[in-house]
Tab-separated table of C-alpha atoms in Angstrom:
chain	number	residue	atom	x	y	z
X	1	MET	CA	-10.977	7.623	1.238
X	2	SER	CA	-7.798	6.755	3.241
X	3	LYS	CA	-5.348	9.039	4.981
X	4	GLY	CA	-2.811	9.853	2.970
X	5	ALA	CA	-5.079	9.502	0.559
X	6	GLU	CA	-4.151	12.794	-1.373
X	7	ASP	CA	-0.953	10.699	-2.775
X	8	ALA	CA	-3.314	7.854	-2.973
X	9	ALA	CA	-5.177	6.940	-6.688
X	10	THR	CA	-8.713	5.383	-6.253
X	11	LEU	CA	-8.754	2.245	-8.824
X	12	TRP	CA	-11.056	-0.963	-8.886
X	13	ARG	CA	-11.339	-4.770	-9.769
X	14	PRO	CA	-13.561	-6.877	-10.817
X	15	VAL	CA	-13.132	-10.610	-9.511
X	16	GLY	CA	-14.930	-13.964	-9.242
X	17	PRO	CA	-16.012	-16.245	-6.395
X	18	ALA	CA	-12.608	-17.581	-6.040
X	19	GLU	CA	-10.396	-14.152	-6.256
X	20	LEU	CA	-12.254	-13.007	-3.284
X	21	GLU	CA	-11.799	-15.870	-1.459
X	22	LEU	CA	-8.357	-14.588	-1.639
X	23	ILE	CA	-8.617	-12.130	-1.070
X	24	ARG	CA	-10.960	-12.270	2.478
X	25	LYS	CA	-7.709	-14.690	3.301
X	26	SER	CA	-5.437	-12.263	3.164
X	27	GLY	CA	-7.049	-9.966	5.768
X	28	MET	CA	-8.696	-7.751	2.565
X	29	ARG	CA	-5.024	-6.282	1.742
X	30	ALA	CA	-3.603	-7.870	-1.190
X	31	PHE	CA	-4.876	-9.244	-3.870
X	32	PRO	CA	-3.920	-12.873	-4.559
X	33	PRO	CA	0.151	-13.937	-7.077
X	34	ARG	CA	-1.617	-14.887	-10.945
X	35	LEU	CA	-2.361	-17.858	-12.298
X	36	PRO	CA	0.260	-19.094	-14.588
X	37	GLU	CA	-2.053	-18.445	-17.220
X	38	GLN	CA	-2.634	-14.573	-16.539
X	39	PRO	CA	0.472	-13.284	-17.142
X	40	ILE	CA	-0.719	-8.955	-16.189
X	41	PHE	CA	-3.143	-7.899	-13.631
X	42	TYR	CA	-6.150	-5.327	-14.719
X	43	PRO	CA	-7.386	-3.085	-12.204
X	44	VAL	CA	-9.399	-0.265	-14.117
X	45	LEU	CA	-9.337	3.285	-13.869
X	46	SER	CA	-13.991	3.410	-13.737
X	47	GLU	CA	-16.450	1.841	-11.275
X	48	GLU	CA	-18.550	1.869	-14.470
X	49	TYR	CA	-16.152	-0.189	-16.496
X	50	ALA	CA	-15.301	-2.734	-13.046
X	51	VAL	CA	-19.320	-3.188	-13.385
X	52	LYS	CA	-19.723	-4.164	-16.135
X	53	ILE	CA	-16.423	-7.079	-16.221
X	54	ALA	CA	-18.277	-8.315	-13.234
X	55	ARG	CA	-21.909	-8.402	-14.657
X	56	ASP	CA	-21.346	-8.669	-18.339
X	57	TRP	CA	-18.168	-11.702	-17.305
X	58	ASN	CA	-17.685	-12.457	-13.987
X	59	VAL	CA	-21.080	-13.897	-13.509
X	60	PRO	CA	-21.718	-15.719	-16.724
X	61	ALA	CA	-18.347	-17.260	-16.298
X	62	SER	CA	-18.620	-18.549	-12.140
X	63	GLY	CA	-22.358	-17.648	-10.827
X	64	SER	CA	-21.257	-14.582	-8.840
X	65	GLY	CA	-19.191	-11.401	-9.458
X	66	TYR	CA	-17.975	-8.645	-7.400
X	67	VAL	CA	-15.806	-4.302	-7.203
X	68	THR	CA	-13.939	-3.849	-5.704
X	69	ARG	CA	-12.380	-0.242	-4.717
X	70	PHE	CA	-8.892	0.220	-3.325
X	71	GLU	CA	-6.425	3.207	-3.294
X	72	VAL	CA	-2.840	2.873	-5.197
X	73	ARG	CA	0.137	5.293	-4.269
X	74	ARG	CA	0.149	6.783	-7.256
X	75	ASP	CA	3.755	7.057	-6.948
X	76	PHE	CA	3.946	3.669	-8.063
X	77	LEU	CA	1.110	3.848	-10.612
X	78	ASP	CA	3.501	6.077	-11.865
X	79	LYS	CA	6.091	3.727	-13.761
X	80	TYR	CA	2.680	2.102	-15.305
X	81	GLY	CA	0.724	3.928	-18.236
X	82	VAL	CA	-2.529	3.435	-18.550
X	83	GLN	CA	-3.565	1.156	-21.068
X	84	GLU	CA	-6.801	1.797	-23.284
X	85	ALA	CA	-8.911	-1.572	-23.624
X	86	GLY	CA	-11.211	-1.688	-27.110
X	87	GLY	CA	-12.635	1.480	-26.291
X	88	SER	CA	-12.407	5.092	-24.067
X	89	ALA	CA	-14.184	4.581	-20.923
X	90	HIS	CA	-12.167	0.951	-20.770
X	91	LEU	CA	-9.352	2.328	-18.511
X	92	GLU	CA	-6.301	-0.313	-17.041
X	93	TYR	CA	-3.261	-0.224	-15.345
X	94	TRP	CA	-1.309	-3.184	-16.613
X	95	ILE	CA	0.999	-4.686	-14.235
X	96	PRO	CA	2.635	-7.900	-14.235
X	97	ALA	CA	2.521	-10.700	-12.367
X	98	GLU	CA	6.686	-10.920	-10.988
X	99	GLU	CA	5.426	-7.604	-9.480
X	100	MET	CA	1.845	-7.674	-7.513
X	101	ALA	CA	4.169	-7.974	-4.807
X	102	ALA	CA	5.428	-4.669	-4.669
X	103	PHE	CA	1.799	-3.508	-6.100
X	104	ASN	CA	0.691	-5.408	-3.192
X	105	GLU	CA	2.958	-3.109	-0.676
X	106	ALA	CA	1.512	-0.503	-2.442
X	107	ILE	CA	-2.260	-0.283	-1.773
X	108	VAL	CA	-3.331	2.249	0.753
X	109	GLY	CA	-6.157	0.465	2.984
X	110	GLU	CA	-8.284	-1.861	2.606
X	111	ILE	CA	-9.228	-4.151	-0.180
X	112	GLU	CA	-13.636	-2.771	-0.234
X	113	VAL	CA	-16.299	-4.735	-2.131
X	114	ILE	CA	-18.582	-2.504	-2.575
X	115	HIS	CA	-20.899	-4.390	-5.317
X	116	GLU	CA	-21.843	-8.131	-6.283
X	117	PHE	CA	-24.588	-9.908	-9.337
X	118	ARG	CA	-25.967	-13.479	-9.297
């Protein structure tokens, strides 16, 4: 955990190779802006859920999938409710695309890649 972790929540984000490249270009500090067809950014609340998406969806779609782990200030997340996406184990935040800059500013430390699937 990074400094100030007591005031931050750990989240995960499954990504494909194109999104990971953009994260790397940010110095592992930010997620890229959403595309027009992506009005919401969905960080998830469990590593297991992120693994399932990266392995079962990203790999067939793009040949590889990655799970990122990062921390976000709780005071930022408090304004968003946790959403259930098809089951009690599938919990995520829904961050509107226009709030991505503020979300990225609320990230504490670096975004880490913790799993890779091919």
